[in-house]
Amino acid sequence: MNTIRAEWTKFRGLRSTWFAVAVTIVLGVVISALATSGLARSYPSMSPSDRAAWDPTVNSLNSILIAQLSIGVLGVLMISGEYATGSIQPSTLAVPRRGRLFTAKAVVVTAVVALLGQLLVFTSFFLGQAVFADAKVPYATLDQPEVLRAVLGGGLFLAAVGLLGLGLGTVLRSTAAAIGTLVSLTLLVPLIGRTLPERWAEWMTAYWPTVAGQQVYTVVPPDGAVAPWLGFGLLCGFVALIGAAGYAVMRVRDV
């Protein structure tokens, strides 16, 4: 418990982490408002097939696409800054058991990003549905089937990305390298995957961990997508793999 308290003190003392929190909230709300407003205006001109695929829940959660980057950066900063300044050495001297140290960081990151993620997705959801209702296009409420699961799933998805950032920061020990890898895994690789031959593109669209995980916050899944909890399970397995690599690196490398 003392280790967790110490990690929380470190988190509170870093201006960069609070800046990342502020960016997540501001960008998330602004992007959600702009995206839902644009979608509401385009709905009347949509084709019947596009209207059949209309998912007001996921359409109000577009902010997750940007928020995942700032929350992932938050996870990276939780440890990469210590390697950059050399303060990781006092940390490992104070807590020689690397597993305990890494777990304490993961607990703090999980608590912060889970709370931040749920705050962001619920705000985006209610804001987006208000915009849709005002524009007289189909909108969702939390008591409709699968909607509450999808909104809660959006927060869980962001929490998983935050832990992914912590794992990458631990493995790579560099803020720039970890953020670059995070952007590649969440945005660039899925985009490049769409340009591959059809068979590979279909696999990437369905099973690439960060893409599959997004299904947990959909109500109307796209064609060929995996089931919501299966997709989130793939993402969690990937995050656990990166986290295990981070723990192994922290345990065997000199600091």
PDB file of C-alpha atoms in Angstrom:
ATOM      1  CA  MET A   1       0.000   0.000   0.000  1.00  0.00           C
ATOM      2  CA  ASN A   2       2.887   2.353   0.754  1.00  0.00           C
ATOM      3  CA  THR A   3       4.261   1.726  -2.737  1.00  0.00           C
ATOM      4  CA  ILE A   4       0.937   2.607  -4.323  1.00  0.00           C
ATOM      5  CA  ARG A   5       0.747   5.757  -2.198  1.00  0.00           C
ATOM      6  CA  ALA A   6       4.260   6.723  -3.309  1.00  0.00           C
ATOM      7  CA  GLU A   7       3.386   6.214  -6.979  1.00  0.00           C
ATOM      8  CA  TRP A   8       0.252   8.314  -6.539  1.00  0.00           C
ATOM      9  CA  THR A   9       2.376  11.076  -5.016  1.00  0.00           C
ATOM     10  CA  LYS A  10       4.693  10.941  -8.034  1.00  0.00           C
ATOM     11  CA  PHE A  11       1.714  11.129 -10.374  1.00  0.00           C
ATOM     12  CA  ARG A  12       0.247  14.153  -8.624  1.00  0.00           C
ATOM     13  CA  GLY A  13       3.603  15.907  -8.682  1.00  0.00           C
ATOM     14  CA  LEU A  14       4.074  15.772 -12.455  1.00  0.00           C
ATOM     15  CA  ARG A  15       2.663  18.716 -14.408  1.00  0.00           C
ATOM     16  CA  SER A  16       2.881  16.711 -17.629  1.00  0.00           C
ATOM     17  CA  THR A  17       0.375  14.140 -16.375  1.00  0.00           C
ATOM     18  CA  TRP A  18      -2.154  16.807 -15.396  1.00  0.00           C
ATOM     19  CA  PHE A  19      -1.639  18.440 -18.782  1.00  0.00           C
ATOM     20  CA  ALA A  20      -2.421  15.103 -20.450  1.00  0.00           C
ATOM     21  CA  VAL A  21      -5.591  14.798 -18.315  1.00  0.00           C
ATOM     22  CA  ALA A  22      -6.714  18.313 -19.302  1.00  0.00           C
ATOM     23  CA  VAL A  23      -6.021  17.654 -22.992  1.00  0.00           C
ATOM     24  CA  THR A  24      -8.012  14.420 -22.828  1.00  0.00           C
ATOM     25  CA  ILE A  25     -11.094  16.125 -21.369  1.00  0.00           C
ATOM     26  CA  VAL A  26     -11.011  19.268 -23.519  1.00  0.00           C
ATOM     27  CA  LEU A  27     -10.218  17.537 -26.804  1.00  0.00           C
ATOM     28  CA  GLY A  28     -12.663  14.733 -26.064  1.00  0.00           C
ATOM     29  CA  VAL A  29     -15.623  17.002 -25.392  1.00  0.00           C
ATOM     30  CA  VAL A  30     -14.852  19.396 -28.266  1.00  0.00           C
ATOM     31  CA  ILE A  31     -14.335  16.584 -30.781  1.00  0.00           C
ATOM     32  CA  SER A  32     -17.466  14.812 -29.587  1.00  0.00           C
ATOM     33  CA  ALA A  33     -19.556  17.970 -30.056  1.00  0.00           C
ATOM     34  CA  LEU A  34     -18.149  18.679 -33.527  1.00  0.00           C
ATOM     35  CA  ALA A  35     -18.390  15.073 -34.749  1.00  0.00           C
ATOM     36  CA  THR A  36     -21.944  14.469 -33.579  1.00  0.00           C
ATOM     37  CA  SER A  37     -23.099  17.786 -34.995  1.00  0.00           C
ATOM     38  CA  GLY A  38     -21.625  16.888 -38.395  1.00  0.00           C
ATOM     39  CA  LEU A  39     -23.152  13.402 -38.349  1.00  0.00           C
ATOM     40  CA  ALA A  40     -26.574  14.792 -37.407  1.00  0.00           C
ATOM     41  CA  ARG A  41     -26.479  17.177 -40.373  1.00  0.00           C
ATOM     42  CA  SER A  42     -25.463  14.399 -42.778  1.00  0.00           C
ATOM     43  CA  TYR A  43     -28.116  11.899 -41.623  1.00  0.00           C
ATOM     44  CA  PRO A  44     -30.969  13.183 -43.876  1.00  0.00           C
ATOM     45  CA  SER A  45     -28.840  12.606 -47.009  1.00  0.00           C
ATOM     46  CA  MET A  46     -27.694   9.107 -46.015  1.00  0.00           C
ATOM     47  CA  SER A  47     -28.587   6.074 -48.125  1.00  0.00           C
ATOM     48  CA  PRO A  48     -31.000   3.452 -46.689  1.00  0.00           C
ATOM     49  CA  SER A  49     -28.074   1.069 -46.040  1.00  0.00           C
ATOM     50  CA  ASP A  50     -26.155   3.752 -44.151  1.00  0.00           C
ATOM     51  CA  ARG A  51     -29.240   4.551 -42.077  1.00  0.00           C
ATOM     52  CA  ALA A  52     -29.644   0.832 -41.283  1.00  0.00           C
ATOM     53  CA  ALA A  53     -26.056   0.815 -39.966  1.00  0.00           C
ATOM     54  CA  TRP A  54     -26.607   4.022 -37.962  1.00  0.00           C
ATOM     55  CA  ASP A  55     -25.269   3.469 -34.422  1.00  0.00           C
ATOM     56  CA  PRO A  56     -25.998   6.588 -32.330  1.00  0.00           C
ATOM     57  CA  THR A  57     -23.986   5.223 -29.404  1.00  0.00           C
ATOM     58  CA  VAL A  58     -20.682   4.713 -31.188  1.00  0.00           C
ATOM     59  CA  ASN A  59     -21.299   7.840 -33.281  1.00  0.00           C
ATOM     60  CA  SER A  60     -21.332   9.876 -30.061  1.00  0.00           C
ATOM     61  CA  LEU A  61     -18.059   8.301 -28.872  1.00  0.00           C
ATOM     62  CA  ASN A  62     -15.779   9.479 -31.697  1.00  0.00           C
ATOM     63  CA  SER A  63     -13.789  11.332 -29.061  1.00  0.00           C
ATOM     64  CA  ILE A  64     -12.282   7.976 -28.037  1.00  0.00           C
ATOM     65  CA  LEU A  65     -10.170   7.926 -31.204  1.00  0.00           C
ATOM     66  CA  ILE A  66      -8.268  11.005 -30.000  1.00  0.00           C
ATOM     67  CA  ALA A  67      -8.584  10.401 -26.269  1.00  0.00           C
ATOM     68  CA  GLN A  68      -6.852   7.041 -26.635  1.00  0.00           C
ATOM     69  CA  LEU A  69      -3.671   8.865 -27.633  1.00  0.00           C
ATOM     70  CA  SER A  70      -3.628  11.301 -24.718  1.00  0.00           C
ATOM     71  CA  ILE A  71      -4.530   8.549 -22.244  1.00  0.00           C
ATOM     72  CA  GLY A  72      -1.875   6.273 -23.744  1.00  0.00           C
ATOM     73  CA  VAL A  73       0.642   9.102 -23.339  1.00  0.00           C
ATOM     74  CA  LEU A  74      -0.443   9.384 -19.701  1.00  0.00           C
ATOM     75  CA  GLY A  75       0.513   5.740 -19.210  1.00  0.00           C
ATOM     76  CA  VAL A  76       3.856   6.280 -20.950  1.00  0.00           C
ATOM     77  CA  LEU A  77       4.689   9.324 -18.802  1.00  0.00           C
ATOM     78  CA  MET A  78       4.033   7.335 -15.636  1.00  0.00           C
ATOM     79  CA  ILE A  79       7.418   5.656 -16.063  1.00  0.00           C
ATOM     80  CA  SER A  80       9.362   7.057 -19.014  1.00  0.00           C
ATOM     81  CA  GLY A  81      10.015  10.331 -17.184  1.00  0.00           C
ATOM     82  CA  GLU A  82      11.731   8.419 -14.392  1.00  0.00           C
ATOM     83  CA  TYR A  83      14.112   6.799 -16.857  1.00  0.00           C
ATOM     84  CA  ALA A  84      14.775  10.182 -18.493  1.00  0.00           C
ATOM     85  CA  THR A  85      15.639  11.922 -15.210  1.00  0.00           C
ATOM     86  CA  GLY A  86      17.318   8.952 -13.534  1.00  0.00           C
ATOM     87  CA  SER A  87      14.815   8.987 -10.674  1.00  0.00           C
ATOM     88  CA  ILE A  88      14.031   5.337 -11.427  1.00  0.00           C
ATOM     89  CA  GLN A  89      17.179   4.437  -9.481  1.00  0.00           C
ATOM     90  CA  PRO A  90      15.894   5.741  -6.122  1.00  0.00           C
ATOM     91  CA  SER A  91      12.586   4.042  -6.879  1.00  0.00           C
ATOM     92  CA  THR A  92      14.179   0.638  -7.391  1.00  0.00           C
ATOM     93  CA  LEU A  93      16.380   1.124  -4.339  1.00  0.00           C
ATOM     94  CA  ALA A  94      13.349   1.970  -2.214  1.00  0.00           C
ATOM     95  CA  VAL A  95      11.334  -0.920  -3.705  1.00  0.00           C
ATOM     96  CA  PRO A  96      13.811  -3.664  -4.693  1.00  0.00           C
ATOM     97  CA  ARG A  97      11.034  -6.032  -5.750  1.00  0.00           C
ATOM     98  CA  ARG A  98      10.441  -4.910  -9.309  1.00  0.00           C
ATOM     99  CA  GLY A  99       7.123  -6.743  -9.532  1.00  0.00           C
ATOM    100  CA  ARG A 100       5.760  -4.728  -6.607  1.00  0.00           C
ATOM    101  CA  LEU A 101       6.994  -1.470  -8.132  1.00  0.00           C
ATOM    102  CA  PHE A 102       5.538  -2.226 -11.557  1.00  0.00           C
ATOM    103  CA  THR A 103       2.235  -3.387 -10.046  1.00  0.00           C
ATOM    104  CA  ALA A 104       1.940  -0.186  -7.996  1.00  0.00           C
ATOM    105  CA  LYS A 105       2.411   1.906 -11.142  1.00  0.00           C
ATOM    106  CA  ALA A 106      -0.174  -0.217 -12.974  1.00  0.00           C
ATOM    107  CA  VAL A 107      -2.696   0.197 -10.139  1.00  0.00           C
ATOM    108  CA  VAL A 108      -2.330   3.993 -10.150  1.00  0.00           C
ATOM    109  CA  VAL A 109      -2.544   4.201 -13.951  1.00  0.00           C
ATOM    110  CA  THR A 110      -5.579   1.904 -14.029  1.00  0.00           C
ATOM    111  CA  ALA A 111      -7.424   3.883 -11.356  1.00  0.00           C
ATOM    112  CA  VAL A 112      -6.743   7.252 -12.997  1.00  0.00           C
ATOM    113  CA  VAL A 113      -7.430   6.317 -16.617  1.00  0.00           C
ATOM    114  CA  ALA A 114     -10.489   4.205 -15.749  1.00  0.00           C
ATOM    115  CA  LEU A 115     -12.065   7.145 -13.930  1.00  0.00           C
ATOM    116  CA  LEU A 116     -10.998   9.609 -16.598  1.00  0.00           C
ATOM    117  CA  GLY A 117     -12.188   7.309 -19.389  1.00  0.00           C
ATOM    118  CA  GLN A 118     -15.640   6.757 -17.870  1.00  0.00           C
ATOM    119  CA  LEU A 119     -16.034  10.493 -17.238  1.00  0.00           C
ATOM    120  CA  LEU A 120     -15.156  11.230 -20.848  1.00  0.00           C
ATOM    121  CA  VAL A 121     -17.350   8.578 -22.497  1.00  0.00           C
ATOM    122  CA  PHE A 122     -20.437   9.336 -20.403  1.00  0.00           C
ATOM    123  CA  THR A 123     -20.021  13.069 -21.101  1.00  0.00           C
ATOM    124  CA  SER A 124     -19.570  12.373 -24.818  1.00  0.00           C
ATOM    125  CA  PHE A 125     -22.546  10.005 -24.876  1.00  0.00           C
ATOM    126  CA  PHE A 126     -25.016  12.383 -23.217  1.00  0.00           C
ATOM    127  CA  LEU A 127     -23.751  15.344 -25.228  1.00  0.00           C
ATOM    128  CA  GLY A 128     -23.984  13.386 -28.488  1.00  0.00           C
ATOM    129  CA  GLN A 129     -27.457  12.023 -27.834  1.00  0.00           C
ATOM    130  CA  ALA A 130     -28.696  15.529 -26.993  1.00  0.00           C
ATOM    131  CA  VAL A 131     -27.354  16.749 -30.344  1.00  0.00           C
ATOM    132  CA  PHE A 132     -28.995  13.854 -32.208  1.00  0.00           C
ATOM    133  CA  ALA A 133     -32.325  14.349 -30.425  1.00  0.00           C
ATOM    134  CA  ASP A 134     -32.268  18.078 -31.132  1.00  0.00           C
ATOM    135  CA  ALA A 135     -31.608  17.332 -34.832  1.00  0.00           C
ATOM    136  CA  LYS A 136     -34.485  14.793 -34.827  1.00  0.00           C
ATOM    137  CA  VAL A 137     -32.321  11.840 -35.918  1.00  0.00           C
ATOM    138  CA  PRO A 138     -32.323   8.426 -34.152  1.00  0.00           C
ATOM    139  CA  TYR A 139     -30.658   8.605 -30.758  1.00  0.00           C
ATOM    140  CA  ALA A 140     -29.964   6.167 -27.930  1.00  0.00           C
ATOM    141  CA  THR A 141     -30.698   6.011 -24.223  1.00  0.00           C
ATOM    142  CA  LEU A 142     -28.938   3.979 -21.560  1.00  0.00           C
ATOM    143  CA  ASP A 143     -31.935   1.706 -21.001  1.00  0.00           C
ATOM    144  CA  GLN A 144     -31.878   0.432 -24.591  1.00  0.00           C
ATOM    145  CA  PRO A 145     -30.327  -3.028 -25.165  1.00  0.00           C
ATOM    146  CA  GLU A 146     -26.503  -3.082 -25.204  1.00  0.00           C
ATOM    147  CA  VAL A 147     -26.173   0.700 -24.872  1.00  0.00           C
ATOM    148  CA  LEU A 148     -24.990   0.785 -21.230  1.00  0.00           C
ATOM    149  CA  ARG A 149     -22.535  -2.039 -22.008  1.00  0.00           C
ATOM    150  CA  ALA A 150     -21.162  -0.057 -24.943  1.00  0.00           C
ATOM    151  CA  VAL A 151     -20.719   3.172 -22.954  1.00  0.00           C
ATOM    152  CA  LEU A 152     -19.030   1.388 -20.051  1.00  0.00           C
ATOM    153  CA  GLY A 153     -16.980  -0.529 -22.623  1.00  0.00           C
ATOM    154  CA  GLY A 154     -15.659   2.754 -24.034  1.00  0.00           C
ATOM    155  CA  GLY A 155     -14.184   3.617 -20.634  1.00  0.00           C
ATOM    156  CA  LEU A 156     -12.710   0.136 -20.280  1.00  0.00           C
ATOM    157  CA  PHE A 157     -11.143   0.443 -23.735  1.00  0.00           C
ATOM    158  CA  LEU A 158      -9.426   3.701 -22.713  1.00  0.00           C
ATOM    159  CA  ALA A 159      -8.195   2.112 -19.472  1.00  0.00           C
ATOM    160  CA  ALA A 160      -6.633  -0.717 -21.482  1.00  0.00           C
ATOM    161  CA  VAL A 161      -4.879   1.776 -23.758  1.00  0.00           C
ATOM    162  CA  GLY A 162      -3.506   3.604 -20.706  1.00  0.00           C
ATOM    163  CA  LEU A 163      -1.987   0.348 -19.465  1.00  0.00           C
ATOM    164  CA  LEU A 164      -0.636  -0.299 -22.957  1.00  0.00           C
ATOM    165  CA  GLY A 165       1.187   3.046 -22.716  1.00  0.00           C
ATOM    166  CA  LEU A 166       2.668   2.061 -19.337  1.00  0.00           C
ATOM    167  CA  GLY A 167       3.886  -1.242 -20.775  1.00  0.00           C
ATOM    168  CA  LEU A 168       5.457   0.429 -23.809  1.00  0.00           C
ATOM    169  CA  GLY A 169       7.130   3.068 -21.644  1.00  0.00           C
ATOM    170  CA  THR A 170       8.625   0.338 -19.449  1.00  0.00           C
ATOM    171  CA  VAL A 171       9.883  -1.728 -22.374  1.00  0.00           C
ATOM    172  CA  LEU A 172      11.323   1.146 -24.403  1.00  0.00           C
ATOM    173  CA  ARG A 173      12.416   3.494 -21.552  1.00  0.00           C
ATOM    174  CA  SER A 174      12.005   6.449 -23.871  1.00  0.00           C
ATOM    175  CA  THR A 175       9.041   8.834 -24.023  1.00  0.00           C
ATOM    176  CA  ALA A 176       9.467   9.561 -27.732  1.00  0.00           C
ATOM    177  CA  ALA A 177       9.928   5.920 -28.743  1.00  0.00           C
ATOM    178  CA  ALA A 178       7.017   4.736 -26.598  1.00  0.00           C
ATOM    179  CA  ILE A 179       4.629   7.422 -27.883  1.00  0.00           C
ATOM    180  CA  GLY A 180       5.687   6.722 -31.479  1.00  0.00           C
ATOM    181  CA  THR A 181       5.031   3.013 -30.995  1.00  0.00           C
ATOM    182  CA  LEU A 182       1.687   3.751 -29.322  1.00  0.00           C
ATOM    183  CA  VAL A 183       0.563   5.892 -32.263  1.00  0.00           C
ATOM    184  CA  SER A 184       1.691   3.188 -34.687  1.00  0.00           C
ATOM    185  CA  LEU A 185      -0.183   0.417 -32.859  1.00  0.00           C
ATOM    186  CA  THR A 186      -3.414   2.373 -32.433  1.00  0.00           C
ATOM    187  CA  LEU A 187      -3.626   4.396 -35.661  1.00  0.00           C
ATOM    188  CA  LEU A 188      -0.959   3.743 -38.297  1.00  0.00           C
ATOM    189  CA  VAL A 189      -0.923  -0.060 -38.410  1.00  0.00           C
ATOM    190  CA  PRO A 190      -4.740  -0.322 -38.784  1.00  0.00           C
ATOM    191  CA  LEU A 191      -4.632   2.267 -41.590  1.00  0.00           C
ATOM    192  CA  ILE A 192      -1.816   0.455 -43.373  1.00  0.00           C
ATOM    193  CA  GLY A 193      -3.658  -2.835 -42.876  1.00  0.00           C
ATOM    194  CA  ARG A 194      -6.546  -1.577 -45.002  1.00  0.00           C
ATOM    195  CA  THR A 195      -4.184  -1.224 -47.980  1.00  0.00           C
ATOM    196  CA  LEU A 196      -3.087  -4.877 -47.833  1.00  0.00           C
ATOM    197  CA  PRO A 197      -4.558  -7.592 -50.076  1.00  0.00           C
ATOM    198  CA  GLU A 198      -8.218  -8.249 -49.276  1.00  0.00           C
ATOM    199  CA  ARG A 199      -7.669 -11.354 -47.162  1.00  0.00           C
ATOM    200  CA  TRP A 200      -5.054  -9.680 -44.969  1.00  0.00           C
ATOM    201  CA  ALA A 201      -7.076  -6.473 -44.771  1.00  0.00           C
ATOM    202  CA  GLU A 202     -10.098  -8.416 -43.503  1.00  0.00           C
ATOM    203  CA  TRP A 203      -7.967 -10.083 -40.843  1.00  0.00           C
ATOM    204  CA  MET A 204      -6.482  -6.778 -39.725  1.00  0.00           C
ATOM    205  CA  THR A 205      -9.913  -5.138 -39.579  1.00  0.00           C
ATOM    206  CA  ALA A 206     -11.279  -7.932 -37.396  1.00  0.00           C
ATOM    207  CA  TYR A 207      -8.397  -9.124 -35.221  1.00  0.00           C
ATOM    208  CA  TRP A 208      -5.770  -6.417 -34.829  1.00  0.00           C
ATOM    209  CA  PRO A 209      -5.914  -5.906 -31.037  1.00  0.00           C
ATOM    210  CA  THR A 210      -6.576  -2.166 -30.902  1.00  0.00           C
ATOM    211  CA  VAL A 211      -9.216  -2.462 -33.652  1.00  0.00           C
ATOM    212  CA  ALA A 212     -10.884  -5.552 -32.194  1.00  0.00           C
ATOM    213  CA  GLY A 213     -11.034  -3.843 -28.793  1.00  0.00           C
ATOM    214  CA  GLN A 214     -13.077  -1.000 -30.255  1.00  0.00           C
ATOM    215  CA  GLN A 215     -16.015  -3.382 -30.751  1.00  0.00           C
ATOM    216  CA  VAL A 216     -16.686  -3.249 -27.010  1.00  0.00           C
ATOM    217  CA  TYR A 217     -18.200   0.233 -27.438  1.00  0.00           C
ATOM    218  CA  THR A 218     -20.368  -0.558 -30.470  1.00  0.00           C
ATOM    219  CA  VAL A 219     -24.059  -1.501 -30.439  1.00  0.00           C
ATOM    220  CA  VAL A 220     -24.439  -2.198 -34.173  1.00  0.00           C
ATOM    221  CA  PRO A 221     -21.239  -4.094 -35.084  1.00  0.00           C
ATOM    222  CA  PRO A 222     -19.825  -3.625 -38.606  1.00  0.00           C
ATOM    223  CA  ASP A 223     -19.792  -6.582 -41.014  1.00  0.00           C
ATOM    224  CA  GLY A 224     -17.036  -9.073 -40.213  1.00  0.00           C
ATOM    225  CA  ALA A 225     -16.300  -7.616 -36.771  1.00  0.00           C
ATOM    226  CA  VAL A 226     -15.653  -9.861 -33.779  1.00  0.00           C
ATOM    227  CA  ALA A 227     -18.074  -9.962 -30.827  1.00  0.00           C
ATOM    228  CA  PRO A 228     -17.646  -7.025 -28.399  1.00  0.00           C
ATOM    229  CA  TRP A 229     -16.222  -8.931 -25.427  1.00  0.00           C
ATOM    230  CA  LEU A 230     -14.096 -11.183 -27.632  1.00  0.00           C
ATOM    231  CA  GLY A 231     -12.541  -8.083 -29.196  1.00  0.00           C
ATOM    232  CA  PHE A 232     -11.918  -6.533 -25.801  1.00  0.00           C
ATOM    233  CA  GLY A 233     -10.397  -9.826 -24.644  1.00  0.00           C
ATOM    234  CA  LEU A 234      -7.964  -9.729 -27.574  1.00  0.00           C
ATOM    235  CA  LEU A 235      -6.948  -6.200 -26.614  1.00  0.00           C
ATOM    236  CA  CYS A 236      -6.494  -7.162 -22.949  1.00  0.00           C
ATOM    237  CA  GLY A 237      -4.376 -10.157 -23.960  1.00  0.00           C
ATOM    238  CA  PHE A 238      -2.169  -7.892 -26.062  1.00  0.00           C
ATOM    239  CA  VAL A 239      -1.838  -5.369 -23.213  1.00  0.00           C
ATOM    240  CA  ALA A 240      -0.986  -8.187 -20.795  1.00  0.00           C
ATOM    241  CA  LEU A 241       1.718  -9.399 -23.203  1.00  0.00           C
ATOM    242  CA  ILE A 242       3.292  -5.928 -23.414  1.00  0.00           C
ATOM    243  CA  GLY A 243       2.987  -5.556 -19.635  1.00  0.00           C
ATOM    244  CA  ALA A 244       4.726  -8.902 -19.083  1.00  0.00           C
ATOM    245  CA  ALA A 245       7.510  -7.778 -21.412  1.00  0.00           C
ATOM    246  CA  GLY A 246       7.795  -4.530 -19.433  1.00  0.00           C
ATOM    247  CA  TYR A 247       8.042  -6.392 -16.139  1.00  0.00           C
ATOM    248  CA  ALA A 248      10.676  -8.756 -17.582  1.00  0.00           C
ATOM    249  CA  VAL A 249      12.723  -5.814 -18.876  1.00  0.00           C
ATOM    250  CA  MET A 250      12.458  -3.982 -15.566  1.00  0.00           C
ATOM    251  CA  ARG A 251      13.568  -7.098 -13.709  1.00  0.00           C
ATOM    252  CA  VAL A 252      16.639  -8.039 -15.742  1.00  0.00           C
ATOM    253  CA  ARG A 253      18.060  -4.735 -16.956  1.00  0.00           C
ATOM    254  CA  ASP A 254      20.386  -2.544 -14.952  1.00  0.00           C
ATOM    255  CA  VAL A 255      18.967   0.876 -14.180  1.00  0.00           C
TER     256      VAL A 255
END
